[in-house]
PDB file of C-alpha atoms in Angstrom:
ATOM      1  CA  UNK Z   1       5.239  17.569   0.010  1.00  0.00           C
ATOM      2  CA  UNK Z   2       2.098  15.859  -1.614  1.00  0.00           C
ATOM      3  CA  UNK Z   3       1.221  12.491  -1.912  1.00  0.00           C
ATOM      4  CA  UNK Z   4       0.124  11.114  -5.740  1.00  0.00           C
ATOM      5  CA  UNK Z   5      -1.779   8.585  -7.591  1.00  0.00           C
ATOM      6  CA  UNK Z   6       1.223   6.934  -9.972  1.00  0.00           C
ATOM      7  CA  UNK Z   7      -0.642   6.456 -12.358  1.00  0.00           C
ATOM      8  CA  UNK Z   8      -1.714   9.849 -12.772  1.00  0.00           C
ATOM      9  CA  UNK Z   9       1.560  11.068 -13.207  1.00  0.00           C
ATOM     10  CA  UNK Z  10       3.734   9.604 -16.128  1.00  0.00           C
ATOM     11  CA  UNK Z  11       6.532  11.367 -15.520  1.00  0.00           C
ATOM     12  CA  UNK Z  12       7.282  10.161 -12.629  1.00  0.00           C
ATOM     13  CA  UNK Z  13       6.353   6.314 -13.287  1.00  0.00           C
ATOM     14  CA  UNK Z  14       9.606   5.251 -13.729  1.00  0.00           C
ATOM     15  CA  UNK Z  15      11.259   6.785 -10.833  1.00  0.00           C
ATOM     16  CA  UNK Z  16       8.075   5.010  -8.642  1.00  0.00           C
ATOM     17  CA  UNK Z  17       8.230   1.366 -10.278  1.00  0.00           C
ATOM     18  CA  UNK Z  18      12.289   1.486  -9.615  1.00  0.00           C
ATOM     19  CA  UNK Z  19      11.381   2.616  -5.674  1.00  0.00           C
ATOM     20  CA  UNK Z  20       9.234   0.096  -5.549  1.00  0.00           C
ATOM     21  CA  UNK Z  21      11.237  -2.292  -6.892  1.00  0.00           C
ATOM     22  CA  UNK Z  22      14.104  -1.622  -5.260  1.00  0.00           C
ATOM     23  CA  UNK Z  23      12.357  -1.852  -1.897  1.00  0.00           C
ATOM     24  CA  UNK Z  24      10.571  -4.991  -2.211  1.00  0.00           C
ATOM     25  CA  UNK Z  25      11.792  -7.129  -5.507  1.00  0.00           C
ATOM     26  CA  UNK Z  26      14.417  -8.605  -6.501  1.00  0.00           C
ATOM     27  CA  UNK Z  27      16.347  -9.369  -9.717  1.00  0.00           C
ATOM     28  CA  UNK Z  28      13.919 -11.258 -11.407  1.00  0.00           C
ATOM     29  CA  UNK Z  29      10.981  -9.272 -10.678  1.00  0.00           C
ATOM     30  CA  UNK Z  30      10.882  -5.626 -12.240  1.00  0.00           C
ATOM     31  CA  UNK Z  31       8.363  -6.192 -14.549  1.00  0.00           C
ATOM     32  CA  UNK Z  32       6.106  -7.842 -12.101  1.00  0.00           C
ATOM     33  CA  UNK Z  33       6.066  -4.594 -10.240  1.00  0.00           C
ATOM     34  CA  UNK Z  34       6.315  -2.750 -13.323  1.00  0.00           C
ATOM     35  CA  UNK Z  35       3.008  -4.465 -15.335  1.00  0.00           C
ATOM     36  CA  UNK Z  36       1.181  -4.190 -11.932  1.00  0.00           C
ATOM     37  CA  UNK Z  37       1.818  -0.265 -11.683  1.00  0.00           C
ATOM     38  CA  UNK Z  38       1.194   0.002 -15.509  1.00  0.00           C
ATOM     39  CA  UNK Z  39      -2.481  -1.741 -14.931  1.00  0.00           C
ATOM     40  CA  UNK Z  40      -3.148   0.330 -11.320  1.00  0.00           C
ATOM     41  CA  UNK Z  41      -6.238   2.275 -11.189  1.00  0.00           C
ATOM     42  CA  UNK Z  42      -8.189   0.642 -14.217  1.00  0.00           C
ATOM     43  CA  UNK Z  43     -10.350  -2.000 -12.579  1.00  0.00           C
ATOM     44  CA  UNK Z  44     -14.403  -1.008 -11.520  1.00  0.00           C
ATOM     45  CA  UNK Z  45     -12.953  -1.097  -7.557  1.00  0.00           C
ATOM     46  CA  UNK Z  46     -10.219   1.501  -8.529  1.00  0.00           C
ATOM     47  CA  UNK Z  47      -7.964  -1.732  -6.892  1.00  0.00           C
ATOM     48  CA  UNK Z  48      -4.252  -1.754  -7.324  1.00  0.00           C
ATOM     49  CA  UNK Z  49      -3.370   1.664  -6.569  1.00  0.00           C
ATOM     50  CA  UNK Z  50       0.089   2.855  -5.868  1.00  0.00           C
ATOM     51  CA  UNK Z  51       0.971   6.246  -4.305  1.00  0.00           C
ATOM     52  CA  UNK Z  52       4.198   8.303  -3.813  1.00  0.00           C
ATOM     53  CA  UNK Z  53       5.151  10.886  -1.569  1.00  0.00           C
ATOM     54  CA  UNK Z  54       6.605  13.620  -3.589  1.00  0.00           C
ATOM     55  CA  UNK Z  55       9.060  16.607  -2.705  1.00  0.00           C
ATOM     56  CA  UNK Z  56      10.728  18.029  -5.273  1.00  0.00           C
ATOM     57  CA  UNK Z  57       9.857  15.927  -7.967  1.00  0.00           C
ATOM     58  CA  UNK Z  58      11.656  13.218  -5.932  1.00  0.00           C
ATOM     59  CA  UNK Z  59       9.922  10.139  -4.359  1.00  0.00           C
ATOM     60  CA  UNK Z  60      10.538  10.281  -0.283  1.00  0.00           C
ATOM     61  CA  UNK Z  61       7.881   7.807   0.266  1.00  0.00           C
ATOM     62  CA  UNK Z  62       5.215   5.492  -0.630  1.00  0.00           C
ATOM     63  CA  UNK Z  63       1.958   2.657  -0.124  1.00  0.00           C
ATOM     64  CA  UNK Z  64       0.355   0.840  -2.210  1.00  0.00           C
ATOM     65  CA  UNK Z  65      -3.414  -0.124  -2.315  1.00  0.00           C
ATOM     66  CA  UNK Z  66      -3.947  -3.818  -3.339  1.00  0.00           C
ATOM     67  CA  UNK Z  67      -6.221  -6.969  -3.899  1.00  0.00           C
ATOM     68  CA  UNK Z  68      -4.140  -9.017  -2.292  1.00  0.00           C
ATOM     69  CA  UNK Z  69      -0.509  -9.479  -0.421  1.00  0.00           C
ATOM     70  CA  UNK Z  70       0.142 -12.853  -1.424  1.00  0.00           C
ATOM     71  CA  UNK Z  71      -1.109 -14.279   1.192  1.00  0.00           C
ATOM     72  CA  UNK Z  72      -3.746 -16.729   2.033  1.00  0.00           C
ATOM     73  CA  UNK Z  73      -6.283 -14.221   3.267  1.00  0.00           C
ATOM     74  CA  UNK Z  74      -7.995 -14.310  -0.388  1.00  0.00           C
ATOM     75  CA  UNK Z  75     -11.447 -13.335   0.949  1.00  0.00           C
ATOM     76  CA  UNK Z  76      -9.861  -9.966   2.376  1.00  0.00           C
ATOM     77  CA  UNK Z  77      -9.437  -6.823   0.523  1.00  0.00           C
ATOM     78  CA  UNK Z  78      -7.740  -3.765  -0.154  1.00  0.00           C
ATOM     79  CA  UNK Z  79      -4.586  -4.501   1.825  1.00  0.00           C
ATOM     80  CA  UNK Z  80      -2.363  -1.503   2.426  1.00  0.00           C
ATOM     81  CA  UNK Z  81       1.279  -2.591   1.424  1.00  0.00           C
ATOM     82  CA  UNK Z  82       4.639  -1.256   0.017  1.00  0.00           C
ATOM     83  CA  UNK Z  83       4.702   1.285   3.151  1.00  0.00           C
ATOM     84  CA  UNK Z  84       8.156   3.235   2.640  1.00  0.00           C
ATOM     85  CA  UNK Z  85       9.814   6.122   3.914  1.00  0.00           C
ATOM     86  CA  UNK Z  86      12.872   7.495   2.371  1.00  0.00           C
ATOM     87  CA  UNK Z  87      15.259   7.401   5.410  1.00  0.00           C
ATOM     88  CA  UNK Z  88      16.382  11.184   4.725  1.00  0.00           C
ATOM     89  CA  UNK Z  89      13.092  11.841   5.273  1.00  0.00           C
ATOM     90  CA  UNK Z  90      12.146   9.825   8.221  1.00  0.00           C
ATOM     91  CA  UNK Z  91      10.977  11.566  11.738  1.00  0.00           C
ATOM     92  CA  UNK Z  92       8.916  13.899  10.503  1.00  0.00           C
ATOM     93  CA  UNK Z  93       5.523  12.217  10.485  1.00  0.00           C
ATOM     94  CA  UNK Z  94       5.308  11.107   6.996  1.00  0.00           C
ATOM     95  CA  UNK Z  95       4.498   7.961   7.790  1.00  0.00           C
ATOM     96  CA  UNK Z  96       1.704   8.671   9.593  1.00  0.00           C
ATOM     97  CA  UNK Z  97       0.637  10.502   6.618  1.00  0.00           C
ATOM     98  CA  UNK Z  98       0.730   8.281   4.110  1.00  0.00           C
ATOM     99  CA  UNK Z  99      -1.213   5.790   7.200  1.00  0.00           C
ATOM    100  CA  UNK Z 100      -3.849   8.652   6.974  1.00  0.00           C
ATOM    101  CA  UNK Z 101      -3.930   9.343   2.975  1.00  0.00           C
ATOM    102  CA  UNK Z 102      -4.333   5.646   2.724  1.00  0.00           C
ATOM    103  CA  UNK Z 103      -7.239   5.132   4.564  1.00  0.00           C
ATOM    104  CA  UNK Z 104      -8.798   8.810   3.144  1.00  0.00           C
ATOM    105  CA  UNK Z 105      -8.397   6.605  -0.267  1.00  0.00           C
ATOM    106  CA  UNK Z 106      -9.846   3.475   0.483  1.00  0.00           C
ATOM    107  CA  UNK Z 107     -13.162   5.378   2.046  1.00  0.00           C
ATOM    108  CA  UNK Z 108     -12.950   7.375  -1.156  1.00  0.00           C
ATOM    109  CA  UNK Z 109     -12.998   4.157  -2.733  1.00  0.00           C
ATOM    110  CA  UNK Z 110     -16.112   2.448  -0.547  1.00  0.00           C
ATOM    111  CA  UNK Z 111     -14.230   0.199   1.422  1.00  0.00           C
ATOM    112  CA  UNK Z 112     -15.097   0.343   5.386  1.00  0.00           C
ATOM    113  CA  UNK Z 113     -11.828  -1.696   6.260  1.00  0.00           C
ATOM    114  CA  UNK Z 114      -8.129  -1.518   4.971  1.00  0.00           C
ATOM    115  CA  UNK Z 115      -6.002  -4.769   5.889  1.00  0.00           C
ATOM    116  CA  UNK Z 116      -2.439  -4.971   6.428  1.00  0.00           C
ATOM    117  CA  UNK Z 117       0.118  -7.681   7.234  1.00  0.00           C
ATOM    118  CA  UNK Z 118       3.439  -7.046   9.300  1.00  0.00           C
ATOM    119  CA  UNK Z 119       5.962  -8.519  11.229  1.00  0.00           C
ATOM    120  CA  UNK Z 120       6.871  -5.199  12.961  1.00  0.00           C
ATOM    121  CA  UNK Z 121       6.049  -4.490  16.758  1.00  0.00           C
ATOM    122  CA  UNK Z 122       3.889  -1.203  17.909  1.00  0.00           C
ATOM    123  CA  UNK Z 123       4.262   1.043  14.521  1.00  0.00           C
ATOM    124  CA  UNK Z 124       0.570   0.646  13.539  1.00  0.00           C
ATOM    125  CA  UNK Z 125      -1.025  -0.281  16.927  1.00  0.00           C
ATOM    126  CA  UNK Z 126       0.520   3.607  17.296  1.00  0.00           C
ATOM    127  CA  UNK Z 127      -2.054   4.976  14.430  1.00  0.00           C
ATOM    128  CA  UNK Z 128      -5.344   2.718  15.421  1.00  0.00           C
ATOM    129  CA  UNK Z 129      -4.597  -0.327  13.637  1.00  0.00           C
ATOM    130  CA  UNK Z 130      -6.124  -3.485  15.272  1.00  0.00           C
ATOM    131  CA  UNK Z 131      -4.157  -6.742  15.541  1.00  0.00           C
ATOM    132  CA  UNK Z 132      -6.693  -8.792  14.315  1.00  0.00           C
ATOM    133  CA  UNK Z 133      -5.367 -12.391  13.866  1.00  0.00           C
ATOM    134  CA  UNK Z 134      -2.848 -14.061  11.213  1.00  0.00           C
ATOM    135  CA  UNK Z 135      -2.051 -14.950   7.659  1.00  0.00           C
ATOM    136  CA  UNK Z 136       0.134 -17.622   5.800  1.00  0.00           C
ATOM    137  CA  UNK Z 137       2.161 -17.369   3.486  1.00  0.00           C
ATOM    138  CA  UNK Z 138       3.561 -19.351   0.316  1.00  0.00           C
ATOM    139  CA  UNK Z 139       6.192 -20.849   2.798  1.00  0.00           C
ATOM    140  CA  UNK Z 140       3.969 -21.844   5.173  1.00  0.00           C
ATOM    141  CA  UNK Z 141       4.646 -19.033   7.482  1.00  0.00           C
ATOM    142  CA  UNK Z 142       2.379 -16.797   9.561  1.00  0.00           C
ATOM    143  CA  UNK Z 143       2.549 -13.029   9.583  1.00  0.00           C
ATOM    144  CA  UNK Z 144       0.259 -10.603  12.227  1.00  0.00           C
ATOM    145  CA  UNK Z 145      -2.731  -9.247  10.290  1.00  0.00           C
ATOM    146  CA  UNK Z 146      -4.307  -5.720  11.376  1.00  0.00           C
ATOM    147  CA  UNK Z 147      -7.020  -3.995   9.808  1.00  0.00           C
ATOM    148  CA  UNK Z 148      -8.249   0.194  10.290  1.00  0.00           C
ATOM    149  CA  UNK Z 149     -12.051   1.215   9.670  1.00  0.00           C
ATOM    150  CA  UNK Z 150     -12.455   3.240   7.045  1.00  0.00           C
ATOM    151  CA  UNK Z 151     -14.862   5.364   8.025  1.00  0.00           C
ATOM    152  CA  UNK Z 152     -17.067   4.761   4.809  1.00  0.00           C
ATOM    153  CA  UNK Z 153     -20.677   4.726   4.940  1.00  0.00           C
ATOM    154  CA  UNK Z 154     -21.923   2.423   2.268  1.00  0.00           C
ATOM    155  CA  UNK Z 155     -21.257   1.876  -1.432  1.00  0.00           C
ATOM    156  CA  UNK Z 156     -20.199  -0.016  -4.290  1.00  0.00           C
ATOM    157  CA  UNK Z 157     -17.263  -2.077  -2.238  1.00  0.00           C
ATOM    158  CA  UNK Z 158     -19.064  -2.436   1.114  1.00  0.00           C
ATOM    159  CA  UNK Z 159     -18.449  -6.013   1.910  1.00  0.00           C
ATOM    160  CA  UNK Z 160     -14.989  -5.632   3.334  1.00  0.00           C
TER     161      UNK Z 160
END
């Protein structure tokens, strides 16, 4: 098993954006997740990333790497989203390793902190993740936010 940058593998782009997709769209949103993959890893901050676990050529898992999860936390980034384990493949730690891969990249990256939001109860607390308040969303409802330390010294995206 290894865990890739999407972007740096074409041929398996459109088995990723359909994962994605599939996980957390719906039918009118494709090429929302689609454009966003297409554009991931061009910006100066190396921000939207999107990673897959990979075994046999097949996708068993993946996280994403973004600016933003629509919510109203704007002054917050790189939030760790998209967190997905193929359930074949579940019990065996992967999560955790994506967890650890994602927070690897985001050092990589300069960032000392890596946000998430969830509504789910002990997974992350599990892994170091500190509940560290709450964010709204477009509906008006709140969501638990937790953020991880990096471990990154200093550099170009220091601020968060």
């Amino acid at each position: 098993m290894k865990i890739i940058a999407v972007h740096e593998h074409p041929h398996l782009f459109e088995s990723a954006v359909q994962l994605f997709w599939e996980q957390w769209g719906n039918e009118k949103n494709f090429r929302f997740y689609q454009d966003c993959m297409i554009h991931s890893g061009k910006t100066e901050d190396g921000i939207p990333r999107f990673y897959a676990a990979i075994q046999d050529e097949q996708v068993i898992g993946t996280y994403a790497l973004i600016r933003n999860d629509l919510n109203s936390r704007q002054d917050l980034h790189p939030w760790l989203a998209c967190l997905y384990v193929d359930p074949g493949s579940r019990g065996k730690k992967l999560g955790a390793r994506l967890l650890d891969h994602a927070i690897e990249e985001a050092a990589k990256l300069g960032f000392k902190k890596l946000h998430l939001q969830t509504d789910l109860q002990g997974y992350y607390e599990k892994y170091g993740w500190t509940h560290s308040g709450e964010v709204y969303g477009a509906s008006g409802d709140f969501i638990k936010l937790y953020e991880k330390d990096t471990g990154a010294s200093s550099g170009r995206n220091d601020k968060n």
